[in-house]
Coordinates of C-alpha atoms in Angstrom, one line a residue:
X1 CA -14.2 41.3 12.3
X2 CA -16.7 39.1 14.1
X3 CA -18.4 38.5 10.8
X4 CA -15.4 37.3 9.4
X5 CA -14.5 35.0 11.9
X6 CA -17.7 33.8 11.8
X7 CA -17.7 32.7 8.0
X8 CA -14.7 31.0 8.3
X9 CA -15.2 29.4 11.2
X10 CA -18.3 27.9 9.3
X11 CA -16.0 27.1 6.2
X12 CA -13.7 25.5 8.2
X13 CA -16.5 22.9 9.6
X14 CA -17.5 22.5 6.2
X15 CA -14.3 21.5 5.3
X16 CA -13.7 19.4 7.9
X17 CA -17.3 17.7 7.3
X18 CA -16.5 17.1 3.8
X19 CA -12.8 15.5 4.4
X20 CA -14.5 12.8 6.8
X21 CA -16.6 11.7 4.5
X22 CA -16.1 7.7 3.6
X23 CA -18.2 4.8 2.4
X24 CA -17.7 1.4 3.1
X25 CA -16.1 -0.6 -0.5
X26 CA -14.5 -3.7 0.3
X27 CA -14.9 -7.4 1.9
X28 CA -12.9 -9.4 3.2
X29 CA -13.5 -13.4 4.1
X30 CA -10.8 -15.4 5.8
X31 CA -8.0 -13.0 4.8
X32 CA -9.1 -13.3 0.8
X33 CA -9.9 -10.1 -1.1
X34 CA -13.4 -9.9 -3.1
X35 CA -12.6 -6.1 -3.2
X36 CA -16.0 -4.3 -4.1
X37 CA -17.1 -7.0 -6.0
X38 CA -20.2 -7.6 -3.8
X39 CA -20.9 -4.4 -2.8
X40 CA -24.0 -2.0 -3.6
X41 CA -21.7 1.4 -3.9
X42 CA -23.2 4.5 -3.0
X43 CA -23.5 6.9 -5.6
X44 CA -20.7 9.0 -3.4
X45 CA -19.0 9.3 -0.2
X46 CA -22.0 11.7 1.4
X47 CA -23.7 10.3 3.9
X48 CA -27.7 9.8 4.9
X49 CA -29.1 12.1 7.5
X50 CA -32.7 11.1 7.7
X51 CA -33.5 7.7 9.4
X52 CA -36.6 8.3 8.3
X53 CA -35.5 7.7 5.1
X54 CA -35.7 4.2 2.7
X55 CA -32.0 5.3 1.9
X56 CA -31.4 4.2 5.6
X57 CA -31.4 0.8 4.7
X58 CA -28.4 0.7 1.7
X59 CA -27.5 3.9 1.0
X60 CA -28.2 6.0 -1.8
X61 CA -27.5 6.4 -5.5
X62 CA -26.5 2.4 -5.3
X63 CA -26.4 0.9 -8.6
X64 CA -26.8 -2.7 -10.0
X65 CA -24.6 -5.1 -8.6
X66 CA -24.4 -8.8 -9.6
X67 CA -22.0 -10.4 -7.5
X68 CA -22.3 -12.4 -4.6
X69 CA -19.3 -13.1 -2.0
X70 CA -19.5 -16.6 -0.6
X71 CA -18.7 -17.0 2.9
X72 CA -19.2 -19.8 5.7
X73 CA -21.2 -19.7 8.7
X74 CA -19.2 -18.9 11.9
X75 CA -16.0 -17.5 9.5
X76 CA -14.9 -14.2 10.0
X77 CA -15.6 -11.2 7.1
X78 CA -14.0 -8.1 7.5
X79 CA -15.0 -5.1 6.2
X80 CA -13.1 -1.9 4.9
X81 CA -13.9 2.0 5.0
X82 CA -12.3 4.6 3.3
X83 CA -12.7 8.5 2.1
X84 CA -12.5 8.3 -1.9
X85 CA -13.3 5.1 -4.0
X86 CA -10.3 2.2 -4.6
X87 CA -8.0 4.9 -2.2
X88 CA -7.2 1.1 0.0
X89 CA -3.9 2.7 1.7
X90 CA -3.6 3.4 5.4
X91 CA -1.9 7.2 4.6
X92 CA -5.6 9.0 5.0
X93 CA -7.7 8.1 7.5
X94 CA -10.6 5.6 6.8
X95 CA -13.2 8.2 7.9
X96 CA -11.6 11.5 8.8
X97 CA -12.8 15.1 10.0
X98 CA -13.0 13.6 13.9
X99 CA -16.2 11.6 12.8
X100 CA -16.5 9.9 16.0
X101 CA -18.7 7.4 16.6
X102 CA -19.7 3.7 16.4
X103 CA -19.7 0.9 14.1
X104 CA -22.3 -1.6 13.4
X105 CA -22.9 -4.6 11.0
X106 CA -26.6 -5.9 10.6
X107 CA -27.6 -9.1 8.5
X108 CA -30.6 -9.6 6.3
X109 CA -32.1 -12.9 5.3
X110 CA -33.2 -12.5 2.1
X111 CA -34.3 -14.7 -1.2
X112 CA -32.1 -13.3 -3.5
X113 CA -29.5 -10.7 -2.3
X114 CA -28.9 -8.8 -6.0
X115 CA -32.7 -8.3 -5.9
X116 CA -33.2 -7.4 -2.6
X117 CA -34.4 -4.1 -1.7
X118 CA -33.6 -4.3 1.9
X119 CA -37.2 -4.1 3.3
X120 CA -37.1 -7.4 5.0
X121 CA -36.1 -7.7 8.8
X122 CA -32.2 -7.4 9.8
X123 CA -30.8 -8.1 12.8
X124 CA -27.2 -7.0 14.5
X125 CA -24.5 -8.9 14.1
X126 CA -21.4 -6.7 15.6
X127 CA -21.0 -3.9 17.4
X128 CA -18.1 -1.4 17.9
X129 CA -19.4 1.4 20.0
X130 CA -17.8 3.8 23.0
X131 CA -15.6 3.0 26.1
X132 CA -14.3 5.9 28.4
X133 CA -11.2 6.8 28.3
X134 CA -9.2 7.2 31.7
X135 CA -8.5 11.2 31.7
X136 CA -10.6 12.3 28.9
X137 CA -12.6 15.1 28.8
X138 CA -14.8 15.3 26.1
X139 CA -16.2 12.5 24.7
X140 CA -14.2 13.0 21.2
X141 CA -11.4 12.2 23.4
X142 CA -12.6 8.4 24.5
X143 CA -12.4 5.2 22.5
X144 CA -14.8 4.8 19.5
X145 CA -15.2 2.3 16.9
X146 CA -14.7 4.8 14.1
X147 CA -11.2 5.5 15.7
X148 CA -10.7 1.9 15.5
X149 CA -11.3 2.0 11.8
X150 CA -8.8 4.6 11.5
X151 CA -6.3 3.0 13.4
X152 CA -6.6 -0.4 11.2
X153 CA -6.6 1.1 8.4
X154 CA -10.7 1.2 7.6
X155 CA -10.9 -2.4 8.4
X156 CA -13.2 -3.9 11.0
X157 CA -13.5 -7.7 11.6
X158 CA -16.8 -9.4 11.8
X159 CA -18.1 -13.0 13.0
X160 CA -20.7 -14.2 10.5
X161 CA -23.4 -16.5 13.5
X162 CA -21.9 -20.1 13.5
X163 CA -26.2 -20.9 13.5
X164 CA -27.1 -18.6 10.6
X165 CA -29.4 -20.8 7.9
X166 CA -27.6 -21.3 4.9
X167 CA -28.5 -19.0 1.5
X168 CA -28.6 -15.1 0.6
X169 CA -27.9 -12.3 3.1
X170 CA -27.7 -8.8 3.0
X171 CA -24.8 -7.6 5.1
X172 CA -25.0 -3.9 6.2
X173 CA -21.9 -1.9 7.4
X174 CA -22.7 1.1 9.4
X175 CA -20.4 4.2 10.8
X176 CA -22.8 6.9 12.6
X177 CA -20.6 10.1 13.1
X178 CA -21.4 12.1 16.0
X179 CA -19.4 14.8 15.6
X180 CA -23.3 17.3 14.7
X181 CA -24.9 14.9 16.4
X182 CA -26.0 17.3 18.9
X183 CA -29.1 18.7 17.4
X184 CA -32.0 16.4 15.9
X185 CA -31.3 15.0 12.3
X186 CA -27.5 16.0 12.1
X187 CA -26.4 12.6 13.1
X188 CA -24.8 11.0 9.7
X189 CA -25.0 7.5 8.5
X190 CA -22.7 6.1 6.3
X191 CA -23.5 2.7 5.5
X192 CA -23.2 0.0 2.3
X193 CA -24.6 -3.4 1.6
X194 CA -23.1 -6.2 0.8
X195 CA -24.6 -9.1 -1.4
X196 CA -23.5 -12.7 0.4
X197 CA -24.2 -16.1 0.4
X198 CA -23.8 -17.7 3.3
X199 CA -23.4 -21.6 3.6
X200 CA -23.1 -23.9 6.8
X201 CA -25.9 -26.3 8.2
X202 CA -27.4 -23.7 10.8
X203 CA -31.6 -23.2 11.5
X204 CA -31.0 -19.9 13.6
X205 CA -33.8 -17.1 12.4
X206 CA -32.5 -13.9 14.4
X207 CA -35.9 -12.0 15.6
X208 CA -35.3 -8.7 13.1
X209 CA -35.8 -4.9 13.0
X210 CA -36.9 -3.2 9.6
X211 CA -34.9 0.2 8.1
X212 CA -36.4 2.5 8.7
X213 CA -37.9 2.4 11.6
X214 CA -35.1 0.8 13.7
X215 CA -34.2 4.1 14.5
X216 CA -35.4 7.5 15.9
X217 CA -33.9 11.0 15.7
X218 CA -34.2 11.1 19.2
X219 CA -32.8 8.1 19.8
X220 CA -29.3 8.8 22.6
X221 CA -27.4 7.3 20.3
X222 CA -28.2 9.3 17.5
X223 CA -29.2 12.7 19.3
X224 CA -25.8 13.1 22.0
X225 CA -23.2 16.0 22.4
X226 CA -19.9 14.1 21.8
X227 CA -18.2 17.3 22.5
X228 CA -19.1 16.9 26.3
X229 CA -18.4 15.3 28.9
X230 CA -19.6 11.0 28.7
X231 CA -21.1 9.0 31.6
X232 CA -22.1 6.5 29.1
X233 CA -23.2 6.2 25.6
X234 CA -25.8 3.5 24.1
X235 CA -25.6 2.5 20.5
X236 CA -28.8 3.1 18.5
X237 CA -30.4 -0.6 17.2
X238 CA -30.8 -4.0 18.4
X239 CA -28.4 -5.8 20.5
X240 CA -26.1 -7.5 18.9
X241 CA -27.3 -11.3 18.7
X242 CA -26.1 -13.9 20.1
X243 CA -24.0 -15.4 17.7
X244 CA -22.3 -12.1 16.4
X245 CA -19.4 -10.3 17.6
X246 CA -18.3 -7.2 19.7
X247 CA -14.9 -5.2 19.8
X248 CA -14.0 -3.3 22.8
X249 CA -13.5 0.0 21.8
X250 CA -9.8 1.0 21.5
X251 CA -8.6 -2.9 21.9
X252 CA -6.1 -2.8 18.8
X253 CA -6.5 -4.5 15.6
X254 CA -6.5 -8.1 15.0
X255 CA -6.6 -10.9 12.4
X256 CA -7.2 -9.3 9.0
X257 CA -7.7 -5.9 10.3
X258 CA -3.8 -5.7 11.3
X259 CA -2.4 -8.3 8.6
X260 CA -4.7 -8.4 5.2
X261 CA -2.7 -6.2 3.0
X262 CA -4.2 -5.4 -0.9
X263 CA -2.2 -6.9 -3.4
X264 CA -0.5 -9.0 -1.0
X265 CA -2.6 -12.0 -0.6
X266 CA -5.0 -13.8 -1.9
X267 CA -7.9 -12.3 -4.1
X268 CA -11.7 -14.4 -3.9
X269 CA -13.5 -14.4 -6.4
X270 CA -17.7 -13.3 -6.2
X271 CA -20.2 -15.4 -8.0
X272 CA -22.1 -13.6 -10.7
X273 CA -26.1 -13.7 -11.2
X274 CA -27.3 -13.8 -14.5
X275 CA -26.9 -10.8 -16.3
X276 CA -30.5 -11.0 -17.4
X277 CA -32.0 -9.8 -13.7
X278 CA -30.4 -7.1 -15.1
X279 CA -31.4 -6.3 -17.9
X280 CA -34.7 -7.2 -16.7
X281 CA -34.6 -4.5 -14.3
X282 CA -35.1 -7.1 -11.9
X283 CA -31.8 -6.4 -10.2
X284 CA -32.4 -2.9 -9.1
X285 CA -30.7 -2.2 -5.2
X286 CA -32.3 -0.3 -2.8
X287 CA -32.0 3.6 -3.7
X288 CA -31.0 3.0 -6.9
X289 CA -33.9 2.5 -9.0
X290 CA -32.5 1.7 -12.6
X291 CA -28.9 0.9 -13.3
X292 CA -27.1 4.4 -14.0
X293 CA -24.2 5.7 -12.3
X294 CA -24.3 9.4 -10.2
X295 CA -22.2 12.2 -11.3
X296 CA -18.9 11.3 -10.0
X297 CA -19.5 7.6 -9.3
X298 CA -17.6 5.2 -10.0
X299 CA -18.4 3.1 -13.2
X300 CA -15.4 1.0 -14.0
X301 CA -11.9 -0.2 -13.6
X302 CA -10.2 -3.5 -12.6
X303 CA -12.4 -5.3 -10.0
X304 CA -15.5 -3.3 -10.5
X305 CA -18.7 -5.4 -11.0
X306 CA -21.2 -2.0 -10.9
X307 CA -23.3 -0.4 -13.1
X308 CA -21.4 1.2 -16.5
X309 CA -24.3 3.1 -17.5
X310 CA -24.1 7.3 -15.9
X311 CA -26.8 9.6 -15.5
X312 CA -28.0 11.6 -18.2
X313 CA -24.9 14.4 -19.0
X314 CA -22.1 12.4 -17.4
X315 CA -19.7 10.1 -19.4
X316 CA -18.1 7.2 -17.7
X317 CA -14.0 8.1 -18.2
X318 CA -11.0 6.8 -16.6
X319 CA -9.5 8.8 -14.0
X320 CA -6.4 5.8 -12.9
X321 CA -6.7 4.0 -16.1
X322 CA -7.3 1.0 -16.1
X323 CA -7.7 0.6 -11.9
X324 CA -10.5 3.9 -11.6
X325 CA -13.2 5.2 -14.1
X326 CA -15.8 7.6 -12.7
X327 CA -19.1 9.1 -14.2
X328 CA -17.8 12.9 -15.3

């Protein structure tokens, strides 16, 4: 009987790990919708355990992505999180499975950002982290940023620095669930990059950290027992600079993350780099190498600016015709 218990006690973690799984898949800018159209898509919703790891920086499995989202210095992006690819709706959680933790943005200057591997510096631009709640016991019971995604439906709004020097960027959105956090290396990341090109007349070059290397294991931020008891909690990384953003943690939603609705307002439009860095192999995002698809990717469907190409054994078929095709 205790055996028993046991094994589904395990199963039922599993599947509660595996239902909070999420990846970050669309951008917002002023309350316009450039859906995924900038952004380097993991090749699925797992997320990266090792901060050790190059996959730290954009994920893994990422495929060739050619647009870039234009936004202004000091304008506000938001960002959207949710469990399965195109599934924008507000009736599942944006990361589920009580995958507490905090959310953070970084910004990469870079020359190019569809060729970018995301080995230059970055530096933090927003920060939604932890605040105690009056009452609460364990620390799944205070205020976290990932609970703020949920509760605006996966979006989180973000300041890009009023000073920021005009050109490409590499914008990286960053959950770290805590919920196994409290033994080294079960921390997990979910993050994805976004390609932008930022204009204003700004000088401002943010002192950096590099990925990896910005992070430990050991790290309190990373390495914490959410399931006790919280005197305080300190968000792993930088501080946030001085021209970014924070959100108090349980404040409500706000701007786009309480009004921008898909399908009900306006749609922006990326710009596209040549289809030749491409081909080249030029044009090949961090953890991706070449431009194929994973098993179970997505590889088309209305919006989708990605790679069409899918592993070896996997054919790229519509699952929502003509809104979803995945890599099967």
């Amino acid at each position: 009987m205790k055996k028993a218990f046991s094994i589904a006690a395990v199963a039922a973690l599993w599947a509660q790990n595996v239902a909070g799984h999420a990846t970050f898949q669309a951008l917002w800018s002023e309350g316009a919708d450039f859906g995924s159209q900038c952004a380097r898509l993991p090749g699925s919703n797992n997320p990266v355990t090792s901060v050790a790891s190059n996959d730290v920086r954009c994920n893994a499995g990422t495929s060739t992505v050619l647009g870039k989202c234009p936004v202004k210095a000091g304008s506000i992006v938001t960002v959207e999180m949710h469990q399965q690819p195109n599934a924008r709706n507000c009736t599942i959680e944006a990361i589920g499975g009580a995958h507490y933790g905090p959310v953070m943005v970084y910004m990469s200057k870079v020359s190019d950002a569809v060729t970018a591997d995301g080995s230059t510096g970055w530096f933090k631009v927003f920060q939604d982290s932890w605040a105690k709640k009056a009452g609460s016991g364990p620390g799944d019971d205070d205020y976290w940023g990932a609970k703020d995604l949920n509760a605006c439906c996966g979006k989180m709004n973000v300041k890009i620095p009023a000073d920021l020097a005009p050109g490409d960027y590499l914008m990286r959105a960053e959950v770290i669930a805590l919920h196994t956090a409290g033994s080294l290396g079960n921390a997990q990341l979910y993050m994805t990059c976004f390609q932008l090109t930022v204009s204003g007349t700004g000088t401002a070059a943010p002192p950096t950290v590099v990925f990896p290397g910005a992070y430990k294991a050991s790290d309190p931020g990373i390495l914490v027992d959410i399931h006790a008891a919280l005197s305080t909690y300190i968000a792993p990384g930088p501080t946030v600079y001085a021209g970014g953003s924070t959100k108090s943690a349980g404040s409500g939603c706000s701007g786009c993350e309480s009004t921008c609705t898909v399908g009900a307002g306006p749609v922006a439009t990326a710009t596209k780099a040549s289809t030749s860095a491409a081909a080249t192999g030029t044009a090949a995002p961090v953890g991706g190498g070449s431009c194929t698809v994973a098993r179970y990717a997505q590889c088309g469907g209305t919006g989708y600016t990605g790679c069409t190409t899918c592993v070896s054994g996997a054919t790229c078929s519509g699952v929502s015709p003509p809104y979803y095709s995945q890599c099967v």
